[in-house]
Short mmCIF file of C-alpha atoms in Angstrom, two decimals:
data_model
loop_
_atom_site.label_atom_id
_atom_site.label_comp_id
_atom_site.label_asym_id
_atom_site.label_seq_id
_atom_site.Cartn_x
_atom_site.Cartn_y
_atom_site.Cartn_z
CA UNK A 1 13.93 -8.85 -4.41
CA UNK A 2 13.51 -10.85 -1.24
CA UNK A 3 11.39 -10.56 1.89
CA UNK A 4 13.15 -8.66 4.64
CA UNK A 5 13.48 -9.98 8.19
CA UNK A 6 11.62 -7.82 10.72
CA UNK A 7 14.69 -6.00 12.04
CA UNK A 8 15.94 -5.10 8.57
CA UNK A 9 12.43 -3.97 7.63
CA UNK A 10 12.37 -1.74 10.73
CA UNK A 11 15.61 -0.11 9.57
CA UNK A 12 14.31 0.37 6.03
CA UNK A 13 11.03 1.86 7.30
CA UNK A 14 13.05 4.38 9.29
CA UNK A 15 15.14 5.29 6.25
CA UNK A 16 12.11 5.41 3.93
CA UNK A 17 10.35 7.73 6.36
CA UNK A 18 13.21 10.24 6.18
CA UNK A 19 13.35 10.12 2.35
CA UNK A 20 16.97 11.29 2.20
CA UNK A 21 20.54 10.05 2.43
CA UNK A 22 21.39 9.31 6.07
CA UNK A 23 24.56 8.58 8.01
CA UNK A 24 24.90 5.60 10.34
CA UNK A 25 24.59 7.88 13.36
CA UNK A 26 21.44 9.56 11.96
CA UNK A 27 19.84 6.17 11.36
CA UNK A 28 20.79 5.03 14.86
CA UNK A 29 19.35 8.22 16.36
CA UNK A 30 16.02 7.75 14.54
CA UNK A 31 15.81 4.07 15.48
CA UNK A 32 16.54 4.83 19.13
CA UNK A 33 13.31 6.81 19.38
CA UNK A 34 11.72 3.35 19.85
CA UNK A 35 14.46 1.29 21.51
CA UNK A 36 18.23 1.19 22.08
CA UNK A 37 20.48 0.00 19.24
CA UNK A 38 24.01 -1.38 19.24
CA UNK A 39 26.14 0.37 16.58
CA UNK A 40 27.95 -2.81 15.57
CA UNK A 41 24.69 -4.73 15.11
CA UNK A 42 23.22 -1.82 13.15
CA UNK A 43 26.22 -1.70 10.82
CA UNK A 44 25.91 -5.47 10.24
CA UNK A 45 22.23 -5.08 9.33
CA UNK A 46 22.95 -2.08 7.08
CA UNK A 47 25.58 -4.17 5.27
CA UNK A 48 23.00 -6.92 4.77
CA UNK A 49 20.62 -4.36 3.28
CA UNK A 50 23.39 -3.30 0.89
CA UNK A 51 24.01 -6.97 -0.04
CA UNK A 52 20.27 -7.42 -0.68
CA UNK A 53 20.25 -4.38 -2.98
CA UNK A 54 18.06 -2.15 -0.80
CA UNK A 55 20.76 0.42 -0.03
CA UNK A 56 24.03 1.70 -1.37
CA UNK A 57 26.62 3.42 0.77
CA UNK A 58 29.62 5.65 0.53
CA UNK A 59 32.09 7.05 2.99
CA UNK A 60 32.71 10.76 3.40
CA UNK A 61 35.26 11.72 6.04
CA UNK A 62 34.56 9.67 9.15
CA UNK A 63 30.91 9.07 8.26
CA UNK A 64 29.25 6.38 6.17
CA UNK A 65 26.10 7.41 4.31
CA UNK A 66 23.26 5.24 3.02
CA UNK A 67 21.13 5.87 -0.03
CA UNK A 68 17.83 4.12 -0.87
CA UNK A 69 17.89 1.86 -3.95
CA UNK A 70 14.50 0.16 -3.50
CA UNK A 71 11.63 2.51 -2.73
CA UNK A 72 9.05 1.71 -0.06
CA UNK A 73 6.19 1.50 -2.57
CA UNK A 74 8.12 -1.06 -4.62
CA UNK A 75 8.81 -3.22 -1.56
CA UNK A 76 5.22 -2.95 -0.29
CA UNK A 77 3.89 -4.10 -3.67
CA UNK A 78 6.28 -7.09 -3.57
CA UNK A 79 5.37 -7.97 0.05
CA UNK A 80 1.63 -7.58 -0.60
CA UNK A 81 1.78 -9.86 -3.66
CA UNK A 82 3.58 -12.51 -1.58
CA UNK A 83 1.04 -12.25 1.22
CA UNK A 84 -1.94 -12.36 -1.10
CA UNK A 85 -0.56 -15.41 -2.91
CA UNK A 86 0.58 -17.29 0.19
CA UNK A 87 -2.24 -16.62 2.64
CA UNK A 88 -5.29 -15.88 0.50
CA UNK A 89 -4.77 -18.08 -2.57
CA UNK A 90 -4.29 -14.91 -4.67
CA UNK A 91 -7.85 -13.82 -3.87
CA UNK A 92 -8.37 -10.20 -2.88
CA UNK A 93 -12.01 -11.01 -2.12
CA UNK A 94 -10.93 -13.68 0.40
CA UNK A 95 -8.56 -11.20 2.03
CA UNK A 96 -11.18 -8.45 2.39
CA UNK A 97 -13.84 -10.93 3.58
CA UNK A 98 -11.46 -12.31 6.20
CA UNK A 99 -10.55 -8.83 7.42
CA UNK A 100 -14.22 -7.87 7.62
CA UNK A 101 -15.30 -11.05 9.41
CA UNK A 102 -12.54 -10.62 11.99
CA UNK A 103 -13.62 -6.98 12.57
CA UNK A 104 -10.22 -5.74 11.38
CA UNK A 105 -11.91 -3.39 8.93
CA UNK A 106 -15.15 -1.48 9.29
CA UNK A 107 -18.09 -0.62 7.07
CA UNK A 108 -16.43 2.77 6.59
CA UNK A 109 -13.27 1.03 5.35
CA UNK A 110 -15.37 -0.98 2.89
CA UNK A 111 -17.07 2.21 1.67
CA UNK A 112 -13.64 3.78 1.08
CA UNK A 113 -12.53 0.66 -0.78
CA UNK A 114 -15.68 0.73 -2.93
CA UNK A 115 -15.04 4.40 -3.80
CA UNK A 116 -11.41 3.60 -4.65
CA UNK A 117 -12.48 0.75 -6.95
CA UNK A 118 -15.12 2.93 -8.60
CA UNK A 119 -12.56 5.71 -9.23
CA UNK A 120 -9.98 3.28 -10.66
CA UNK A 121 -12.43 1.43 -12.89
CA UNK A 122 -14.46 4.44 -13.99
CA UNK A 123 -17.58 3.08 -12.28
CA UNK A 124 -17.54 -0.16 -14.23
#
């Protein structure tokens, strides 16, 4: 798996959100809720996502359909591991401390994290 460029990630997030097989026109329609898209550019990016192994496609009549091969959760885990390793020296504590010190997370967020850790570790 490889890190996706922002535009390809935007397309995948749109497809992941729908959680079903979509045609090129359906993908374009969903993407255009945020900004205009050129069909030719979209098809190029969809082909790149196929080449990267994120999607498969098939043609039915005049339409081309795209099916998810790599699930969002799988990609997020990959991306998060990369970020943690690259930016925080593989230290979750450094990441959380940095987020807290920059006021990006609140005391409530930390309480939720503590509860999550307690649930996952059985209170250990």
